[in-house]
Protein backbone atom coordinates (compact mmCIF):
# COMPACT_ATOMS: atom_id res chain seq x y z
CA UNK A 1 0.00 0.00 0.00
CA UNK A 2 1.36 3.37 -1.05
CA UNK A 3 1.44 6.03 1.64
CA UNK A 4 0.83 8.58 -1.11
CA UNK A 5 -1.87 7.46 -3.55
CA UNK A 6 -1.97 9.21 -6.90
CA UNK A 7 -4.87 9.19 -9.32
CA UNK A 8 -5.48 8.65 -12.08
CA UNK A 9 -2.57 6.40 -12.92
CA UNK A 10 -2.75 7.30 -16.59
CA UNK A 11 -4.39 10.16 -18.46
CA UNK A 12 -4.50 10.76 -22.20
CA UNK A 13 -6.10 14.02 -23.36
CA UNK A 14 -6.24 16.37 -26.32
CA UNK A 15 -4.28 19.59 -26.44
CA UNK A 16 -6.30 22.43 -24.94
CA UNK A 17 -8.20 20.33 -22.39
CA UNK A 18 -8.07 20.90 -18.66
CA UNK A 19 -7.19 18.19 -16.17
CA UNK A 20 -6.69 17.56 -12.48
CA UNK A 21 -4.54 14.90 -10.85
CA UNK A 22 -4.65 13.98 -7.21
CA UNK A 23 -2.33 12.93 -4.43
CA UNK A 24 -3.99 11.51 -1.33
CA UNK A 25 -2.90 10.08 1.98
CA UNK A 26 -4.39 9.01 5.28
CA UNK A 27 -1.41 10.65 6.99
CA UNK A 28 -0.62 14.29 7.62
CA UNK A 29 2.38 15.74 5.82
CA UNK A 30 4.29 18.83 6.88
CA UNK A 31 4.81 19.62 3.21
CA UNK A 32 4.32 18.07 -0.20
CA UNK A 33 6.20 18.49 -3.42
CA UNK A 34 5.25 17.89 -7.04
CA UNK A 35 7.82 16.75 -9.57
CA UNK A 36 7.59 16.09 -13.30
CA UNK A 37 9.69 13.42 -14.95
CA UNK A 38 10.28 12.99 -18.66
CA UNK A 39 11.50 9.72 -20.22
CA UNK A 40 15.16 9.01 -19.60
CA UNK A 41 15.56 11.86 -17.14
CA UNK A 42 15.33 12.41 -13.42
CA UNK A 43 12.34 14.20 -11.87
CA UNK A 44 12.34 18.01 -11.76
CA UNK A 45 10.67 19.95 -8.97
CA UNK A 46 7.57 21.95 -9.89
CA UNK A 47 6.43 23.23 -6.50
CA UNK A 48 6.55 22.78 -2.74
CA UNK A 49 3.42 23.42 -0.66
CA UNK A 50 3.70 23.80 3.09
CA UNK A 51 0.52 25.42 4.46
CA UNK A 52 -2.88 23.73 4.68
CA UNK A 53 -5.21 25.28 2.12
CA UNK A 54 -2.34 26.82 0.20
CA UNK A 55 -2.78 27.43 -3.51
CA UNK A 56 0.21 28.05 -5.77
CA UNK A 57 0.13 28.90 -9.43
CA UNK A 58 2.88 28.27 -11.93
CA UNK A 59 1.72 29.58 -15.31
CA UNK A 60 -1.00 27.12 -16.38
CA UNK A 61 -0.44 24.82 -13.40
CA UNK A 62 -2.34 25.30 -10.13
CA UNK A 63 -1.35 23.36 -7.03
CA UNK A 64 -3.45 23.03 -3.91
CA UNK A 65 -2.59 21.59 -0.51
CA UNK A 66 -5.57 20.27 1.43
CA UNK A 67 -6.68 22.02 4.60
CA UNK A 68 -5.79 18.95 6.66
CA UNK A 69 -2.47 18.54 4.83
CA UNK A 70 -3.34 14.99 3.79
CA UNK A 71 -3.89 15.62 0.10
CA UNK A 72 -2.90 17.78 -2.81
CA UNK A 73 -4.03 18.38 -6.35
CA UNK A 74 -2.49 19.63 -9.55
CA UNK A 75 -4.72 21.32 -12.12
CA UNK A 76 -3.47 22.04 -15.62
CA UNK A 77 -5.35 24.52 -17.77
CA UNK A 78 -5.25 24.23 -21.57
CA UNK A 79 -2.81 21.32 -21.61
CA UNK A 80 -0.06 21.33 -24.21
CA UNK A 81 2.02 18.46 -25.62
CA UNK A 82 4.97 19.79 -23.63
CA UNK A 83 3.08 18.93 -20.43
CA UNK A 84 3.45 15.23 -21.26
CA UNK A 85 5.29 13.35 -18.54
CA UNK A 86 5.06 11.51 -15.24
CA UNK A 87 3.78 13.69 -12.41
CA UNK A 88 4.94 12.61 -8.96
CA UNK A 89 4.00 13.86 -5.55
CA UNK A 90 6.41 13.46 -2.67
CA UNK A 91 6.53 14.15 1.03
CA UNK A 92 8.81 13.73 4.04
CA UNK A 93 8.51 10.89 6.52
CA UNK A 94 10.33 10.06 9.72
CA UNK A 95 12.32 12.36 11.94
CA UNK A 96 14.59 15.02 10.54
CA UNK A 97 12.54 15.68 7.42
CA UNK A 98 15.00 14.15 4.98
CA UNK A 99 13.52 10.76 4.13
CA UNK A 100 11.24 11.34 1.17
CA UNK A 101 8.52 9.07 -0.13
CA UNK A 102 7.00 9.34 -3.57
CA UNK A 103 3.65 8.36 -4.99
CA UNK A 104 3.49 6.02 -7.97
CA UNK A 105 2.73 8.95 -10.25
CA UNK A 106 0.24 9.99 -12.89
CA UNK A 107 1.41 9.48 -16.44
CA UNK A 108 0.00 12.26 -18.63
CA UNK A 109 -0.03 12.19 -22.41
CA UNK A 110 -1.23 15.28 -24.25
CA UNK A 111 -2.02 14.74 -27.91
CA UNK A 112 -1.54 17.52 -30.42
CA UNK B 1 26.72 24.83 -13.43
CA UNK B 2 27.23 21.09 -13.28
CA UNK B 3 24.28 19.04 -12.18
CA UNK B 4 24.16 15.61 -10.57
CA UNK B 5 25.96 13.01 -12.63
CA UNK B 6 25.69 9.24 -12.45
CA UNK B 7 27.73 6.46 -13.96
CA UNK B 8 27.41 4.21 -15.74
CA UNK B 9 24.27 5.26 -17.58
CA UNK B 10 23.52 1.64 -18.41
CA UNK B 11 24.74 -1.56 -16.81
CA UNK B 12 23.95 -5.12 -17.87
CA UNK B 13 25.15 -7.79 -15.50
CA UNK B 14 24.66 -11.47 -14.92
CA UNK B 15 22.69 -12.75 -11.99
CA UNK B 16 24.95 -13.27 -9.00
CA UNK B 17 27.52 -10.61 -9.93
CA UNK B 18 28.21 -7.51 -7.85
CA UNK B 19 27.69 -4.01 -9.27
CA UNK B 20 28.72 -0.52 -8.19
CA UNK B 21 26.81 2.57 -9.19
CA UNK B 22 28.34 6.01 -8.78
CA UNK B 23 26.80 9.39 -8.03
CA UNK B 24 28.52 12.79 -8.18
CA UNK B 25 26.28 15.32 -6.41
CA UNK B 26 26.17 19.06 -6.89
CA UNK B 27 29.06 20.69 -5.08
CA UNK B 28 28.03 22.06 -1.70
CA UNK B 29 24.91 19.95 -1.36
CA UNK B 30 24.93 18.30 2.03
CA UNK B 31 22.14 15.80 1.42
CA UNK B 32 22.38 12.90 -1.01
CA UNK B 33 19.63 10.40 -1.81
CA UNK B 34 19.36 7.11 -3.67
CA UNK B 35 16.08 5.89 -5.16
CA UNK B 36 15.02 2.95 -7.27
CA UNK B 37 12.43 3.25 -10.02
CA UNK B 38 10.94 0.20 -11.67
CA UNK B 39 9.52 0.53 -15.17
CA UNK B 40 6.78 3.13 -15.24
CA UNK B 41 6.57 3.33 -11.45
CA UNK B 42 7.23 5.94 -8.81
CA UNK B 43 10.43 6.27 -6.85
CA UNK B 44 11.29 3.91 -4.02
CA UNK B 45 13.46 5.50 -1.31
CA UNK B 46 16.62 3.53 -0.59
CA UNK B 47 18.98 5.64 1.54
CA UNK B 48 20.00 9.20 2.31
CA UNK B 49 23.13 10.86 3.64
CA UNK B 50 23.06 14.22 5.41
CA UNK B 51 26.33 15.89 6.32
CA UNK B 52 28.25 13.90 8.89
CA UNK B 53 25.17 12.21 10.35
CA UNK B 54 24.66 8.47 10.16
CA UNK B 55 22.86 7.60 6.92
CA UNK B 56 19.21 6.57 6.98
CA UNK B 57 19.32 3.08 5.46
CA UNK B 58 15.72 2.22 6.21
CA UNK B 59 14.77 1.84 2.54
CA UNK B 60 17.44 -0.66 1.53
CA UNK B 61 15.52 -3.78 0.44
CA UNK B 62 18.04 -6.34 1.66
CA UNK B 63 21.53 -6.71 3.08
CA UNK B 64 22.81 -7.18 -0.46
CA UNK B 65 22.46 -3.42 -0.87
CA UNK B 66 24.93 -0.97 0.68
CA UNK B 67 26.01 2.59 0.04
CA UNK B 68 28.73 4.91 1.14
CA UNK B 69 29.53 8.55 0.70
CA UNK B 70 33.18 9.54 0.79
CA UNK B 71 34.32 12.98 1.93
CA UNK B 72 30.78 14.26 1.94
CA UNK B 73 30.72 14.16 -1.85
CA UNK B 74 30.75 11.17 -4.19
CA UNK B 75 28.53 8.22 -3.32
CA UNK B 76 28.53 4.62 -4.49
CA UNK B 77 25.64 2.19 -4.26
CA UNK B 78 26.75 -1.43 -4.24
CA UNK B 79 24.51 -4.37 -4.96
CA UNK B 80 26.00 -7.75 -4.19
CA UNK B 81 24.89 -11.04 -5.75
CA UNK B 82 22.47 -9.30 -8.06
CA UNK B 83 19.05 -10.80 -8.71
CA UNK B 84 16.70 -10.25 -11.63
CA UNK B 85 14.32 -8.30 -9.39
CA UNK B 86 17.09 -5.74 -8.89
CA UNK B 87 16.61 -4.62 -12.50
CA UNK B 88 15.47 -1.00 -12.39
CA UNK B 89 16.66 2.57 -12.85
CA UNK B 90 18.66 3.78 -9.88
CA UNK B 91 18.38 7.52 -9.35
CA UNK B 92 20.58 9.73 -7.23
CA UNK B 93 19.63 13.19 -6.00
CA UNK B 94 21.27 15.89 -3.94
CA UNK B 95 19.93 18.90 -2.10
CA UNK B 96 20.92 21.72 0.22
CA UNK B 97 18.80 20.39 3.06
CA UNK B 98 15.61 18.61 4.04
CA UNK B 99 12.07 18.32 2.79
CA UNK B 100 11.54 21.97 1.90
CA UNK B 101 14.51 21.98 -0.46
CA UNK B 102 14.53 20.88 -4.06
CA UNK B 103 16.14 17.55 -4.79
CA UNK B 104 18.21 17.70 -7.97
CA UNK B 105 18.23 14.38 -9.72
CA UNK B 106 20.78 12.75 -11.95
CA UNK B 107 19.73 10.94 -15.14
CA UNK B 108 19.91 7.57 -13.45
CA UNK B 109 21.64 4.26 -14.06
CA UNK B 110 19.57 1.63 -15.82
CA UNK B 111 20.52 -1.74 -14.36
CA UNK B 112 19.55 -4.93 -16.15
CA UNK B 113 20.25 -8.27 -14.50
CA UNK B 114 20.15 -11.20 -16.91
PDB file of C-alpha atoms in Angstrom:
ATOM      1  CA  UNK A   1       0.000   0.000   0.000  1.00  0.00           C
ATOM      2  CA  UNK A   2       1.358   3.367  -1.054  1.00  0.00           C
ATOM      3  CA  UNK A   3       1.437   6.034   1.636  1.00  0.00           C
ATOM      4  CA  UNK A   4       0.833   8.576  -1.114  1.00  0.00           C
ATOM      5  CA  UNK A   5      -1.871   7.459  -3.546  1.00  0.00           C
ATOM      6  CA  UNK A   6      -1.971   9.210  -6.897  1.00  0.00           C
ATOM      7  CA  UNK A   7      -4.873   9.187  -9.319  1.00  0.00           C
ATOM      8  CA  UNK A   8      -5.476   8.650 -12.080  1.00  0.00           C
ATOM      9  CA  UNK A   9      -2.567   6.397 -12.921  1.00  0.00           C
ATOM     10  CA  UNK A  10      -2.750   7.303 -16.588  1.00  0.00           C
ATOM     11  CA  UNK A  11      -4.392  10.163 -18.461  1.00  0.00           C
ATOM     12  CA  UNK A  12      -4.495  10.764 -22.196  1.00  0.00           C
ATOM     13  CA  UNK A  13      -6.100  14.017 -23.360  1.00  0.00           C
ATOM     14  CA  UNK A  14      -6.239  16.368 -26.320  1.00  0.00           C
ATOM     15  CA  UNK A  15      -4.284  19.587 -26.444  1.00  0.00           C
ATOM     16  CA  UNK A  16      -6.304  22.425 -24.943  1.00  0.00           C
ATOM     17  CA  UNK A  17      -8.198  20.329 -22.394  1.00  0.00           C
ATOM     18  CA  UNK A  18      -8.074  20.899 -18.663  1.00  0.00           C
ATOM     19  CA  UNK A  19      -7.193  18.192 -16.173  1.00  0.00           C
ATOM     20  CA  UNK A  20      -6.693  17.557 -12.479  1.00  0.00           C
ATOM     21  CA  UNK A  21      -4.543  14.904 -10.853  1.00  0.00           C
ATOM     22  CA  UNK A  22      -4.651  13.975  -7.211  1.00  0.00           C
ATOM     23  CA  UNK A  23      -2.328  12.930  -4.434  1.00  0.00           C
ATOM     24  CA  UNK A  24      -3.990  11.511  -1.331  1.00  0.00           C
ATOM     25  CA  UNK A  25      -2.895  10.076   1.978  1.00  0.00           C
ATOM     26  CA  UNK A  26      -4.393   9.014   5.284  1.00  0.00           C
ATOM     27  CA  UNK A  27      -1.411  10.655   6.988  1.00  0.00           C
ATOM     28  CA  UNK A  28      -0.621  14.295   7.617  1.00  0.00           C
ATOM     29  CA  UNK A  29       2.379  15.739   5.823  1.00  0.00           C
ATOM     30  CA  UNK A  30       4.291  18.833   6.884  1.00  0.00           C
ATOM     31  CA  UNK A  31       4.807  19.621   3.208  1.00  0.00           C
ATOM     32  CA  UNK A  32       4.317  18.068  -0.200  1.00  0.00           C
ATOM     33  CA  UNK A  33       6.203  18.492  -3.419  1.00  0.00           C
ATOM     34  CA  UNK A  34       5.245  17.889  -7.036  1.00  0.00           C
ATOM     35  CA  UNK A  35       7.815  16.745  -9.567  1.00  0.00           C
ATOM     36  CA  UNK A  36       7.593  16.087 -13.301  1.00  0.00           C
ATOM     37  CA  UNK A  37       9.692  13.415 -14.950  1.00  0.00           C
ATOM     38  CA  UNK A  38      10.279  12.994 -18.661  1.00  0.00           C
ATOM     39  CA  UNK A  39      11.499   9.720 -20.217  1.00  0.00           C
ATOM     40  CA  UNK A  40      15.161   9.008 -19.603  1.00  0.00           C
ATOM     41  CA  UNK A  41      15.565  11.859 -17.141  1.00  0.00           C
ATOM     42  CA  UNK A  42      15.334  12.412 -13.422  1.00  0.00           C
ATOM     43  CA  UNK A  43      12.343  14.201 -11.868  1.00  0.00           C
ATOM     44  CA  UNK A  44      12.336  18.005 -11.762  1.00  0.00           C
ATOM     45  CA  UNK A  45      10.671  19.950  -8.969  1.00  0.00           C
ATOM     46  CA  UNK A  46       7.571  21.947  -9.891  1.00  0.00           C
ATOM     47  CA  UNK A  47       6.430  23.228  -6.504  1.00  0.00           C
ATOM     48  CA  UNK A  48       6.549  22.779  -2.738  1.00  0.00           C
ATOM     49  CA  UNK A  49       3.422  23.415  -0.657  1.00  0.00           C
ATOM     50  CA  UNK A  50       3.698  23.802   3.092  1.00  0.00           C
ATOM     51  CA  UNK A  51       0.524  25.420   4.462  1.00  0.00           C
ATOM     52  CA  UNK A  52      -2.876  23.727   4.675  1.00  0.00           C
ATOM     53  CA  UNK A  53      -5.211  25.280   2.119  1.00  0.00           C
ATOM     54  CA  UNK A  54      -2.342  26.816   0.199  1.00  0.00           C
ATOM     55  CA  UNK A  55      -2.776  27.431  -3.508  1.00  0.00           C
ATOM     56  CA  UNK A  56       0.208  28.048  -5.768  1.00  0.00           C
ATOM     57  CA  UNK A  57       0.128  28.902  -9.435  1.00  0.00           C
ATOM     58  CA  UNK A  58       2.877  28.266 -11.927  1.00  0.00           C
ATOM     59  CA  UNK A  59       1.723  29.579 -15.309  1.00  0.00           C
ATOM     60  CA  UNK A  60      -1.003  27.117 -16.385  1.00  0.00           C
ATOM     61  CA  UNK A  61      -0.437  24.820 -13.397  1.00  0.00           C
ATOM     62  CA  UNK A  62      -2.341  25.303 -10.127  1.00  0.00           C
ATOM     63  CA  UNK A  63      -1.352  23.358  -7.035  1.00  0.00           C
ATOM     64  CA  UNK A  64      -3.453  23.026  -3.912  1.00  0.00           C
ATOM     65  CA  UNK A  65      -2.591  21.588  -0.506  1.00  0.00           C
ATOM     66  CA  UNK A  66      -5.575  20.273   1.435  1.00  0.00           C
ATOM     67  CA  UNK A  67      -6.679  22.021   4.600  1.00  0.00           C
ATOM     68  CA  UNK A  68      -5.793  18.952   6.663  1.00  0.00           C
ATOM     69  CA  UNK A  69      -2.466  18.536   4.833  1.00  0.00           C
ATOM     70  CA  UNK A  70      -3.335  14.991   3.790  1.00  0.00           C
ATOM     71  CA  UNK A  71      -3.887  15.617   0.099  1.00  0.00           C
ATOM     72  CA  UNK A  72      -2.895  17.777  -2.814  1.00  0.00           C
ATOM     73  CA  UNK A  73      -4.032  18.383  -6.348  1.00  0.00           C
ATOM     74  CA  UNK A  74      -2.489  19.633  -9.545  1.00  0.00           C
ATOM     75  CA  UNK A  75      -4.723  21.317 -12.115  1.00  0.00           C
ATOM     76  CA  UNK A  76      -3.472  22.040 -15.616  1.00  0.00           C
ATOM     77  CA  UNK A  77      -5.346  24.516 -17.766  1.00  0.00           C
ATOM     78  CA  UNK A  78      -5.253  24.228 -21.566  1.00  0.00           C
ATOM     79  CA  UNK A  79      -2.807  21.323 -21.606  1.00  0.00           C
ATOM     80  CA  UNK A  80      -0.061  21.329 -24.208  1.00  0.00           C
ATOM     81  CA  UNK A  81       2.022  18.459 -25.622  1.00  0.00           C
ATOM     82  CA  UNK A  82       4.972  19.794 -23.627  1.00  0.00           C
ATOM     83  CA  UNK A  83       3.076  18.928 -20.434  1.00  0.00           C
ATOM     84  CA  UNK A  84       3.445  15.227 -21.262  1.00  0.00           C
ATOM     85  CA  UNK A  85       5.287  13.346 -18.539  1.00  0.00           C
ATOM     86  CA  UNK A  86       5.060  11.508 -15.235  1.00  0.00           C
ATOM     87  CA  UNK A  87       3.779  13.689 -12.406  1.00  0.00           C
ATOM     88  CA  UNK A  88       4.941  12.607  -8.964  1.00  0.00           C
ATOM     89  CA  UNK A  89       4.000  13.860  -5.550  1.00  0.00           C
ATOM     90  CA  UNK A  90       6.410  13.462  -2.672  1.00  0.00           C
ATOM     91  CA  UNK A  91       6.534  14.150   1.029  1.00  0.00           C
ATOM     92  CA  UNK A  92       8.813  13.731   4.045  1.00  0.00           C
ATOM     93  CA  UNK A  93       8.515  10.892   6.522  1.00  0.00           C
ATOM     94  CA  UNK A  94      10.326  10.065   9.724  1.00  0.00           C
ATOM     95  CA  UNK A  95      12.318  12.363  11.941  1.00  0.00           C
ATOM     96  CA  UNK A  96      14.589  15.025  10.537  1.00  0.00           C
ATOM     97  CA  UNK A  97      12.540  15.679   7.424  1.00  0.00           C
ATOM     98  CA  UNK A  98      15.002  14.146   4.976  1.00  0.00           C
ATOM     99  CA  UNK A  99      13.522  10.761   4.133  1.00  0.00           C
ATOM    100  CA  UNK A 100      11.239  11.340   1.169  1.00  0.00           C
ATOM    101  CA  UNK A 101       8.518   9.074  -0.134  1.00  0.00           C
ATOM    102  CA  UNK A 102       7.002   9.337  -3.573  1.00  0.00           C
ATOM    103  CA  UNK A 103       3.654   8.362  -4.989  1.00  0.00           C
ATOM    104  CA  UNK A 104       3.486   6.024  -7.970  1.00  0.00           C
ATOM    105  CA  UNK A 105       2.735   8.951 -10.252  1.00  0.00           C
ATOM    106  CA  UNK A 106       0.245   9.988 -12.893  1.00  0.00           C
ATOM    107  CA  UNK A 107       1.410   9.476 -16.439  1.00  0.00           C
ATOM    108  CA  UNK A 108       0.000  12.260 -18.633  1.00  0.00           C
ATOM    109  CA  UNK A 109      -0.029  12.191 -22.411  1.00  0.00           C
ATOM    110  CA  UNK A 110      -1.230  15.279 -24.253  1.00  0.00           C
ATOM    111  CA  UNK A 111      -2.025  14.737 -27.912  1.00  0.00           C
ATOM    112  CA  UNK A 112      -1.538  17.522 -30.422  1.00  0.00           C
TER     113      UNK A 112
ATOM    114  CA  UNK B   1      26.722  24.833 -13.435  1.00  0.00           C
ATOM    115  CA  UNK B   2      27.235  21.092 -13.280  1.00  0.00           C
ATOM    116  CA  UNK B   3      24.277  19.038 -12.185  1.00  0.00           C
ATOM    117  CA  UNK B   4      24.157  15.610 -10.566  1.00  0.00           C
ATOM    118  CA  UNK B   5      25.957  13.010 -12.630  1.00  0.00           C
ATOM    119  CA  UNK B   6      25.690   9.242 -12.452  1.00  0.00           C
ATOM    120  CA  UNK B   7      27.727   6.464 -13.964  1.00  0.00           C
ATOM    121  CA  UNK B   8      27.408   4.208 -15.739  1.00  0.00           C
ATOM    122  CA  UNK B   9      24.269   5.260 -17.580  1.00  0.00           C
ATOM    123  CA  UNK B  10      23.518   1.636 -18.410  1.00  0.00           C
ATOM    124  CA  UNK B  11      24.736  -1.565 -16.813  1.00  0.00           C
ATOM    125  CA  UNK B  12      23.951  -5.116 -17.869  1.00  0.00           C
ATOM    126  CA  UNK B  13      25.154  -7.791 -15.500  1.00  0.00           C
ATOM    127  CA  UNK B  14      24.664 -11.470 -14.924  1.00  0.00           C
ATOM    128  CA  UNK B  15      22.690 -12.753 -11.988  1.00  0.00           C
ATOM    129  CA  UNK B  16      24.945 -13.268  -8.999  1.00  0.00           C
ATOM    130  CA  UNK B  17      27.520 -10.610  -9.931  1.00  0.00           C
ATOM    131  CA  UNK B  18      28.206  -7.508  -7.848  1.00  0.00           C
ATOM    132  CA  UNK B  19      27.686  -4.008  -9.271  1.00  0.00           C
ATOM    133  CA  UNK B  20      28.720  -0.523  -8.188  1.00  0.00           C
ATOM    134  CA  UNK B  21      26.807   2.574  -9.186  1.00  0.00           C
ATOM    135  CA  UNK B  22      28.337   6.013  -8.785  1.00  0.00           C
ATOM    136  CA  UNK B  23      26.803   9.394  -8.034  1.00  0.00           C
ATOM    137  CA  UNK B  24      28.523  12.792  -8.176  1.00  0.00           C
ATOM    138  CA  UNK B  25      26.280  15.324  -6.414  1.00  0.00           C
ATOM    139  CA  UNK B  26      26.173  19.063  -6.895  1.00  0.00           C
ATOM    140  CA  UNK B  27      29.064  20.695  -5.076  1.00  0.00           C
ATOM    141  CA  UNK B  28      28.033  22.056  -1.697  1.00  0.00           C
ATOM    142  CA  UNK B  29      24.911  19.946  -1.364  1.00  0.00           C
ATOM    143  CA  UNK B  30      24.934  18.297   2.033  1.00  0.00           C
ATOM    144  CA  UNK B  31      22.144  15.801   1.423  1.00  0.00           C
ATOM    145  CA  UNK B  32      22.379  12.903  -1.009  1.00  0.00           C
ATOM    146  CA  UNK B  33      19.635  10.404  -1.805  1.00  0.00           C
ATOM    147  CA  UNK B  34      19.363   7.109  -3.668  1.00  0.00           C
ATOM    148  CA  UNK B  35      16.080   5.888  -5.158  1.00  0.00           C
ATOM    149  CA  UNK B  36      15.019   2.945  -7.273  1.00  0.00           C
ATOM    150  CA  UNK B  37      12.429   3.250 -10.017  1.00  0.00           C
ATOM    151  CA  UNK B  38      10.940   0.200 -11.667  1.00  0.00           C
ATOM    152  CA  UNK B  39       9.522   0.526 -15.168  1.00  0.00           C
ATOM    153  CA  UNK B  40       6.775   3.127 -15.238  1.00  0.00           C
ATOM    154  CA  UNK B  41       6.568   3.327 -11.455  1.00  0.00           C
ATOM    155  CA  UNK B  42       7.234   5.935  -8.810  1.00  0.00           C
ATOM    156  CA  UNK B  43      10.426   6.272  -6.851  1.00  0.00           C
ATOM    157  CA  UNK B  44      11.294   3.906  -4.017  1.00  0.00           C
ATOM    158  CA  UNK B  45      13.457   5.501  -1.315  1.00  0.00           C
ATOM    159  CA  UNK B  46      16.623   3.533  -0.588  1.00  0.00           C
ATOM    160  CA  UNK B  47      18.977   5.635   1.539  1.00  0.00           C
ATOM    161  CA  UNK B  48      20.004   9.200   2.307  1.00  0.00           C
ATOM    162  CA  UNK B  49      23.131  10.857   3.636  1.00  0.00           C
ATOM    163  CA  UNK B  50      23.064  14.215   5.406  1.00  0.00           C
ATOM    164  CA  UNK B  51      26.327  15.892   6.321  1.00  0.00           C
ATOM    165  CA  UNK B  52      28.252  13.900   8.890  1.00  0.00           C
ATOM    166  CA  UNK B  53      25.167  12.213  10.350  1.00  0.00           C
ATOM    167  CA  UNK B  54      24.660   8.468  10.157  1.00  0.00           C
ATOM    168  CA  UNK B  55      22.859   7.596   6.923  1.00  0.00           C
ATOM    169  CA  UNK B  56      19.212   6.570   6.978  1.00  0.00           C
ATOM    170  CA  UNK B  57      19.324   3.078   5.465  1.00  0.00           C
ATOM    171  CA  UNK B  58      15.719   2.222   6.209  1.00  0.00           C
ATOM    172  CA  UNK B  59      14.768   1.839   2.544  1.00  0.00           C
ATOM    173  CA  UNK B  60      17.439  -0.659   1.525  1.00  0.00           C
ATOM    174  CA  UNK B  61      15.520  -3.776   0.440  1.00  0.00           C
ATOM    175  CA  UNK B  62      18.039  -6.341   1.657  1.00  0.00           C
ATOM    176  CA  UNK B  63      21.534  -6.706   3.085  1.00  0.00           C
ATOM    177  CA  UNK B  64      22.806  -7.182  -0.462  1.00  0.00           C
ATOM    178  CA  UNK B  65      22.465  -3.418  -0.865  1.00  0.00           C
ATOM    179  CA  UNK B  66      24.927  -0.972   0.678  1.00  0.00           C
ATOM    180  CA  UNK B  67      26.014   2.585   0.037  1.00  0.00           C
ATOM    181  CA  UNK B  68      28.734   4.906   1.136  1.00  0.00           C
ATOM    182  CA  UNK B  69      29.532   8.554   0.704  1.00  0.00           C
ATOM    183  CA  UNK B  70      33.178   9.541   0.793  1.00  0.00           C
ATOM    184  CA  UNK B  71      34.320  12.976   1.930  1.00  0.00           C
ATOM    185  CA  UNK B  72      30.780  14.257   1.935  1.00  0.00           C
ATOM    186  CA  UNK B  73      30.720  14.162  -1.851  1.00  0.00           C
ATOM    187  CA  UNK B  74      30.750  11.173  -4.194  1.00  0.00           C
ATOM    188  CA  UNK B  75      28.533   8.218  -3.325  1.00  0.00           C
ATOM    189  CA  UNK B  76      28.527   4.620  -4.492  1.00  0.00           C
ATOM    190  CA  UNK B  77      25.639   2.189  -4.260  1.00  0.00           C
ATOM    191  CA  UNK B  78      26.751  -1.433  -4.244  1.00  0.00           C
ATOM    192  CA  UNK B  79      24.506  -4.373  -4.963  1.00  0.00           C
ATOM    193  CA  UNK B  80      25.998  -7.752  -4.188  1.00  0.00           C
ATOM    194  CA  UNK B  81      24.887 -11.037  -5.749  1.00  0.00           C
ATOM    195  CA  UNK B  82      22.472  -9.296  -8.065  1.00  0.00           C
ATOM    196  CA  UNK B  83      19.054 -10.801  -8.712  1.00  0.00           C
ATOM    197  CA  UNK B  84      16.700 -10.254 -11.633  1.00  0.00           C
ATOM    198  CA  UNK B  85      14.317  -8.302  -9.392  1.00  0.00           C
ATOM    199  CA  UNK B  86      17.089  -5.739  -8.890  1.00  0.00           C
ATOM    200  CA  UNK B  87      16.612  -4.616 -12.497  1.00  0.00           C
ATOM    201  CA  UNK B  88      15.473  -1.000 -12.388  1.00  0.00           C
ATOM    202  CA  UNK B  89      16.658   2.567 -12.850  1.00  0.00           C
ATOM    203  CA  UNK B  90      18.662   3.779  -9.883  1.00  0.00           C
ATOM    204  CA  UNK B  91      18.383   7.525  -9.349  1.00  0.00           C
ATOM    205  CA  UNK B  92      20.585   9.730  -7.226  1.00  0.00           C
ATOM    206  CA  UNK B  93      19.626  13.192  -6.005  1.00  0.00           C
ATOM    207  CA  UNK B  94      21.269  15.893  -3.942  1.00  0.00           C
ATOM    208  CA  UNK B  95      19.929  18.899  -2.097  1.00  0.00           C
ATOM    209  CA  UNK B  96      20.923  21.722   0.225  1.00  0.00           C
ATOM    210  CA  UNK B  97      18.798  20.393   3.057  1.00  0.00           C
ATOM    211  CA  UNK B  98      15.608  18.606   4.036  1.00  0.00           C
ATOM    212  CA  UNK B  99      12.073  18.319   2.788  1.00  0.00           C
ATOM    213  CA  UNK B 100      11.544  21.969   1.900  1.00  0.00           C
ATOM    214  CA  UNK B 101      14.515  21.979  -0.458  1.00  0.00           C
ATOM    215  CA  UNK B 102      14.530  20.881  -4.059  1.00  0.00           C
ATOM    216  CA  UNK B 103      16.141  17.549  -4.794  1.00  0.00           C
ATOM    217  CA  UNK B 104      18.210  17.704  -7.965  1.00  0.00           C
ATOM    218  CA  UNK B 105      18.232  14.378  -9.720  1.00  0.00           C
ATOM    219  CA  UNK B 106      20.776  12.750 -11.951  1.00  0.00           C
ATOM    220  CA  UNK B 107      19.729  10.943 -15.140  1.00  0.00           C
ATOM    221  CA  UNK B 108      19.915   7.566 -13.447  1.00  0.00           C
ATOM    222  CA  UNK B 109      21.639   4.260 -14.060  1.00  0.00           C
ATOM    223  CA  UNK B 110      19.569   1.628 -15.824  1.00  0.00           C
ATOM    224  CA  UNK B 111      20.519  -1.745 -14.359  1.00  0.00           C
ATOM    225  CA  UNK B 112      19.547  -4.934 -16.149  1.00  0.00           C
ATOM    226  CA  UNK B 113      20.255  -8.270 -14.501  1.00  0.00           C
ATOM    227  CA  UNK B 114      20.147 -11.201 -16.914  1.00  0.00           C
TER     228      UNK B 114
END
